[in-house]
Short mmCIF file of C-alpha atoms and ligand atoms in Angstrom, two decimals:
data_model
loop_
_atom_site.label_atom_id
_atom_site.label_comp_id
_atom_site.label_asym_id
_atom_site.label_seq_id
_atom_site.Cartn_x
_atom_site.Cartn_y
_atom_site.Cartn_z
CA UNK A 443 100.62 111.09 94.39
CA UNK A 444 101.98 110.56 97.91
CA UNK A 445 101.27 106.98 98.91
CA UNK A 446 101.29 105.49 102.38
CA UNK A 447 105.10 105.28 102.67
CA UNK A 448 105.45 108.96 101.76
CA UNK A 449 102.81 109.92 104.32
CA UNK A 450 104.51 107.84 106.98
CA UNK A 451 107.87 109.37 106.03
CA UNK A 452 106.28 112.81 106.38
CA UNK A 453 104.97 111.89 109.83
CA UNK A 454 108.33 110.59 110.98
CA UNK A 455 110.11 113.64 109.58
CA UNK A 456 107.75 116.19 111.13
CA UNK A 457 107.37 114.73 114.58
CA UNK A 458 110.70 115.85 116.08
CA UNK A 459 109.74 119.46 115.22
CA UNK A 460 106.24 119.13 116.70
CA UNK A 461 106.81 117.11 119.85
CA UNK A 462 106.18 119.16 122.99
CA UNK A 463 105.41 122.31 120.99
CA UNK A 464 102.57 124.78 121.49
CA UNK A 465 100.67 126.09 118.49
CA UNK A 466 100.80 129.87 118.41
CA UNK A 467 98.74 130.70 115.33
CA UNK A 468 96.78 129.20 112.46
CA UNK A 469 96.90 131.02 109.13
CA UNK A 470 94.45 129.94 106.43
CA UNK A 471 95.18 131.66 103.12
CA UNK A 472 92.08 130.27 101.47
CA UNK A 473 88.78 128.95 102.85
CA UNK A 474 89.01 125.56 101.23
CA UNK A 475 91.20 122.87 99.74
CA UNK A 476 89.32 119.91 98.34
CA UNK A 477 86.64 120.73 100.91
CA UNK A 478 85.98 123.82 103.04
CA UNK A 479 88.32 124.11 106.04
CA UNK A 480 86.11 124.06 109.15
CA UNK A 481 86.36 126.89 111.69
CA UNK A 482 87.37 124.45 114.43
CA UNK A 483 90.80 124.21 112.83
CA UNK A 484 91.47 127.72 114.15
CA UNK A 485 91.05 126.40 117.71
CA UNK A 486 94.44 124.70 117.35
CA UNK A 487 95.96 128.06 118.25
CA UNK A 488 97.02 128.16 121.88
CA UNK A 489 96.99 124.39 122.31
CA UNK A 490 99.84 121.98 122.87
CA UNK A 491 100.64 119.30 120.28
CA UNK A 492 99.98 115.88 121.81
CA UNK A 493 100.72 113.55 118.91
CA UNK A 494 100.99 113.22 115.15
CA UNK A 495 99.36 110.00 114.04
CA UNK A 496 98.70 108.37 110.69
CA UNK A 497 95.60 106.42 109.65
CA UNK A 498 95.68 105.19 106.04
CA UNK A 499 96.97 108.25 104.16
CA UNK A 500 95.55 110.73 106.68
CA UNK A 501 97.63 112.52 109.28
CA UNK A 502 96.03 113.45 112.60
CA UNK A 503 97.55 116.31 114.57
CA UNK A 504 96.24 115.77 118.09
CA UNK A 505 95.53 118.51 120.62
CA UNK A 506 93.41 118.30 123.80
CA UNK A 507 90.12 119.13 122.07
CA UNK A 508 90.47 116.98 118.98
CA UNK A 509 92.56 116.43 115.88
CA UNK A 510 93.31 118.30 112.71
CA UNK A 511 92.83 115.77 109.93
CA UNK A 512 95.13 116.26 106.95
CA UNK A 513 95.36 114.54 103.60
CA UNK A 514 98.05 115.40 101.06
CA UNK A 515 95.84 114.61 98.07
CA UNK A 516 97.64 114.46 94.72
CA UNK A 517 100.35 117.03 95.24
CA UNK A 518 100.34 118.20 98.86
CA UNK A 519 103.36 118.43 101.09
CA UNK A 520 104.06 119.44 104.66
CA UNK A 521 107.27 121.09 105.76
CA UNK A 522 108.54 122.78 108.87
CA UNK A 523 110.22 126.09 108.03
CA UNK A 524 111.50 129.23 109.76
CA UNK A 525 108.45 131.37 110.61
CA UNK A 526 109.61 134.28 108.47
CA UNK A 527 109.84 132.20 105.27
CA UNK A 528 107.62 134.03 102.75
CA UNK A 529 104.71 131.85 101.62
CA UNK A 530 104.58 130.78 97.99
CA UNK A 531 101.50 130.81 95.82
CA UNK A 532 100.43 127.30 96.80
CA UNK A 533 101.25 127.53 100.52
CA UNK A 534 97.68 127.54 101.78
CA UNK A 535 98.00 126.82 105.49
CA UNK A 536 100.54 127.74 108.18
CA UNK A 537 100.47 126.36 111.70
CA UNK A 538 102.82 128.48 113.81
CA UNK A 539 104.82 126.86 116.60
CA UNK A 540 106.33 128.31 119.77
CA UNK A 541 109.74 127.26 118.46
CA UNK A 542 109.49 130.07 115.91
CA UNK A 543 109.05 127.51 113.15
CA UNK A 544 105.94 127.03 111.06
CA UNK A 545 104.28 123.87 109.78
CA UNK A 546 103.38 124.75 106.20
CA UNK A 547 100.89 122.90 103.99
CA UNK A 548 101.53 123.36 100.30
CA UNK A 549 99.08 121.92 97.79
CA UNK A 550 99.23 123.18 94.19
CA UNK A 551 96.36 121.03 92.92
CA UNK A 552 94.24 121.33 96.07
CA UNK A 553 93.09 117.71 96.20
CA UNK A 554 94.30 117.60 99.78
CA UNK A 555 92.18 118.46 102.79
CA UNK A 556 92.33 119.95 106.27
CA UNK A 557 89.39 118.89 108.42
CA UNK A 558 88.54 118.56 112.09
CA UNK A 559 87.81 115.53 114.25
CA UNK A 560 86.44 116.39 117.71
CA UNK A 561 87.87 114.47 120.66
CA UNK A 562 86.20 111.09 121.09
CA UNK A 563 84.75 110.98 117.58
CA UNK A 564 85.89 109.25 114.42
CA UNK A 565 85.61 111.37 111.30
CA UNK A 566 83.29 109.98 108.62
CA UNK A 567 86.26 109.64 106.24
CA UNK A 568 87.96 107.23 108.63
CA UNK A 569 84.99 105.09 109.66
CA UNK A 570 84.87 102.58 106.83
CA UNK A 571 88.59 102.00 106.50
CA UNK A 572 90.07 98.51 106.56
CA UNK A 573 93.12 97.46 108.58
CA UNK A 574 96.53 99.09 108.36
CA UNK A 575 98.73 97.00 106.03
CA UNK A 576 101.61 96.80 108.49
CA UNK A 577 99.40 95.78 111.43
CA UNK A 578 98.70 92.16 112.46
CA UNK A 579 95.03 92.74 111.55
CA UNK A 580 96.01 92.55 107.88
CA UNK A 581 96.42 88.81 107.42
CA UNK A 582 95.59 86.05 104.95
CA UNK A 583 92.61 84.47 106.73
CA UNK A 584 90.71 87.72 106.85
CA UNK A 585 91.55 88.53 103.23
CA UNK A 586 90.53 85.04 102.10
CA UNK A 587 87.15 85.19 103.90
CA UNK A 588 86.40 88.68 102.70
CA UNK A 589 87.16 87.81 99.08
CA UNK A 590 84.92 84.74 98.76
CA UNK A 591 82.35 85.22 96.02
CA UNK A 592 84.03 88.42 94.80
CA UNK A 593 84.24 88.67 91.03
CA UNK A 594 86.23 91.94 91.01
CA UNK A 595 89.91 91.52 90.13
CA UNK A 596 92.30 90.76 92.95
CA UNK A 597 94.10 94.04 92.19
CA UNK A 598 90.92 96.09 92.51
CA UNK A 599 90.09 94.16 95.70
CA UNK A 600 93.54 94.89 97.14
CA UNK A 601 93.24 98.60 96.33
CA UNK A 602 89.81 98.86 98.00
CA UNK A 603 90.33 100.89 101.20
CA UNK A 604 87.77 98.67 102.96
CA UNK A 605 90.00 95.62 102.30
CA UNK A 606 93.22 97.23 103.50
CA UNK A 607 94.25 100.87 103.53
CA UNK A 608 97.10 102.54 101.71
CA UNK A 609 97.86 100.04 98.96
CA UNK A 610 97.83 102.30 95.92
CA UNK A 611 98.46 101.45 92.30
CA UNK A 612 102.26 101.17 92.54
CA UNK A 613 102.27 98.94 95.59
CA UNK A 614 99.36 96.78 94.40
CA UNK A 615 101.15 96.07 91.10
CA UNK A 616 104.49 95.35 92.74
CA UNK A 617 102.99 93.18 95.51
CA UNK A 618 101.03 91.07 93.03
CA UNK A 619 104.18 90.56 90.98
CA UNK A 620 106.16 89.49 94.01
CA UNK A 621 103.38 87.11 95.06
CA UNK A 622 103.13 85.66 91.52
CA UNK A 623 99.44 86.48 91.21
CA UNK A 624 97.92 87.74 87.94
CA UNK A 625 96.23 91.07 88.76
CA UNK A 626 93.11 90.32 86.71
CA UNK A 627 92.27 87.11 88.55
CA UNK A 628 88.87 87.32 90.31
CA UNK A 629 89.52 87.99 94.02
CA UNK A 630 87.20 85.14 94.96
CA UNK A 631 89.32 82.60 93.05
CA UNK A 632 92.59 83.30 94.88
CA UNK A 633 93.55 80.60 97.39
CA UNK A 634 94.33 81.21 101.03
CA UNK A 635 97.97 80.20 100.50
CA UNK A 636 98.30 82.73 97.71
CA UNK A 637 96.73 85.44 99.88
CA UNK A 638 99.34 84.60 102.51
CA UNK A 639 102.05 85.30 99.93
CA UNK A 640 100.30 88.50 98.90
CA UNK A 641 100.04 89.76 102.49
CA UNK A 642 103.74 89.04 103.01
CA UNK A 643 104.61 90.88 99.79
CA UNK A 644 102.53 93.95 100.68
CA UNK A 645 104.12 94.19 104.13
CA UNK A 646 107.66 93.73 102.83
CA UNK A 647 107.32 96.23 100.01
CA UNK A 648 105.66 98.94 102.14
CA UNK A 649 108.13 98.47 105.00
CA UNK A 650 111.03 98.75 102.58
CA UNK A 651 109.56 101.86 100.99
CA UNK A 652 109.04 103.52 104.38
CA UNK A 653 112.56 102.69 105.52
CA UNK A 654 113.92 104.16 102.30
CA UNK A 655 111.97 107.37 102.64
CA UNK A 656 109.27 106.98 100.03
CA UNK A 657 109.29 106.29 96.32
CA UNK A 658 110.29 108.66 93.59
CA UNK A 659 107.26 110.83 93.05
CA UNK A 660 107.65 114.22 91.50
CA UNK A 661 105.35 116.17 93.76
CA UNK A 662 106.54 114.80 97.05
CA UNK A 663 108.86 116.89 99.15
CA UNK A 664 110.39 115.43 102.27
CA UNK A 665 109.93 117.46 105.46
CA UNK A 666 113.59 118.48 105.41
CA UNK A 667 113.08 120.03 102.00
CA UNK A 668 114.72 117.36 99.88
CA UNK A 669 112.78 115.57 97.15
CA UNK A 670 111.53 112.19 98.31
CA UNK A 671 113.75 110.28 95.94
CA UNK A 672 113.96 106.61 96.66
CA UNK A 673 115.35 104.37 93.98
CA UNK A 674 112.77 101.68 94.55
CA UNK A 675 113.26 98.75 92.28
CA UNK A 676 110.01 98.66 90.34
CA UNK A 677 109.48 95.30 88.66
CA UNK A 678 106.27 96.06 86.79
CA UNK A 679 104.77 99.48 87.58
CA UNK A 680 105.26 101.82 84.63
CA UNK A 681 107.13 99.16 82.63
CA UNK A 682 104.52 97.95 80.12
CA UNK A 683 106.25 96.43 77.07
CA UNK A 684 109.62 96.25 78.82
CA UNK A 685 111.19 92.86 79.58
CA UNK A 686 110.39 91.25 82.94
CA UNK A 687 113.41 91.66 85.21
CA UNK A 688 113.03 88.06 86.34
CA UNK A 689 112.23 86.06 83.18
CA UNK A 690 112.62 88.47 80.24
CA UNK A 691 109.03 88.12 78.99
CA UNK A 692 107.66 91.43 77.69
CA UNK A 693 105.32 92.83 80.35
CA UNK A 694 101.61 93.07 79.57
CA UNK A 695 99.51 96.15 80.18
CA UNK A 696 95.81 96.74 80.62
CA UNK A 697 93.38 98.77 82.68
CA UNK A 698 91.71 97.25 85.71
CA UNK A 699 89.18 99.24 87.70
CA UNK A 700 90.21 102.14 85.45
CA UNK A 701 93.81 101.99 86.69
CA UNK A 702 96.84 101.23 84.54
CA UNK A 703 97.98 97.71 85.32
CA UNK A 704 101.18 95.97 84.26
CA UNK A 705 102.11 92.36 84.87
CA UNK A 706 104.25 89.48 83.64
CA UNK A 707 102.22 86.77 81.92
CA UNK A 708 104.90 84.23 82.76
CA UNK A 709 105.68 85.03 86.41
CA UNK A 710 102.09 85.83 87.41
CA UNK A 711 99.30 83.28 87.09
ZN1 ZN B 230 108.47 87.35 84.40
#
C-alpha cells in the first residue's frame, strides 16, 4: 500500500510535468473507483493546473474552480505518459495535458478514489485529519496532552489519523522501535519525554523515506515508470521471529488494533 512517503514521491515526480499546463480532456473509463467519480471532475478540462498538493495520503490537483482529490488506495499509481500510450485494463482515468502527455491513474484493486473539492471548501474526508507528521504542529506536547487517559496502545494511537496523518503500519512499527517504546503500551502511560523521542523518530524515518523515493512496495510505481524500490533498513516490520538487528533478541509478534505488530522485547519497554 502506498504510504505517505510514496504519495509525496509521486507528487514530487509528477509536478514538473503538470506545472503551467492546461488540461485538455478528462477520460473516465469507469464511473467509480472506491466511490463514484463525481461529474465535477470533468470540469477540469479546459482549466490550467495551479498546484499539486498533498494532505495526508491525498493528492489535490488544484484548478481555479476547485481541486480533484485523489487517493491511491491499496494499489493505485499515477504516471505521466505520452498521450497515445494505449490504456491497460486497470488504467481507469486519463487527464490529458496540453503538452501532449497524459496523467494516467491506474488502480487494479480500485480502493483508490477520485473526488471533487469545490474552491473554498474542505472535503469531508479531510476535515478530521490531524497534523502533518513533518510539520511543526506534530510535536510532543500536543501528543502527550491528547494521549492522557487513553487506554488504546501507543501504536494504535500513533496510527490514528486524528492523532497525526500518514503514519501507517510500517512507519509506526519502525518509529516505535527507534524510540524504544513497546507498541502495546497504553498511549496514556507514555511520558512526555518518550513522546518527544517518538516524534523525532517519526520525522526522521519519514523524511529519510521521502528522500529515498519511497519504500519497497510491490504495487507502487514511480512517476517515471520505475518501481519505487528503496532499500529501507527495516528493523522490525515484517521480521517477527528474526533476531533484533541491535541486540540479537528474537523479535516478538502480535496483533494490535488488528494490525500485525513486531517489536523487540529487549530494546522496547
Ligand atoms: Zn533489540
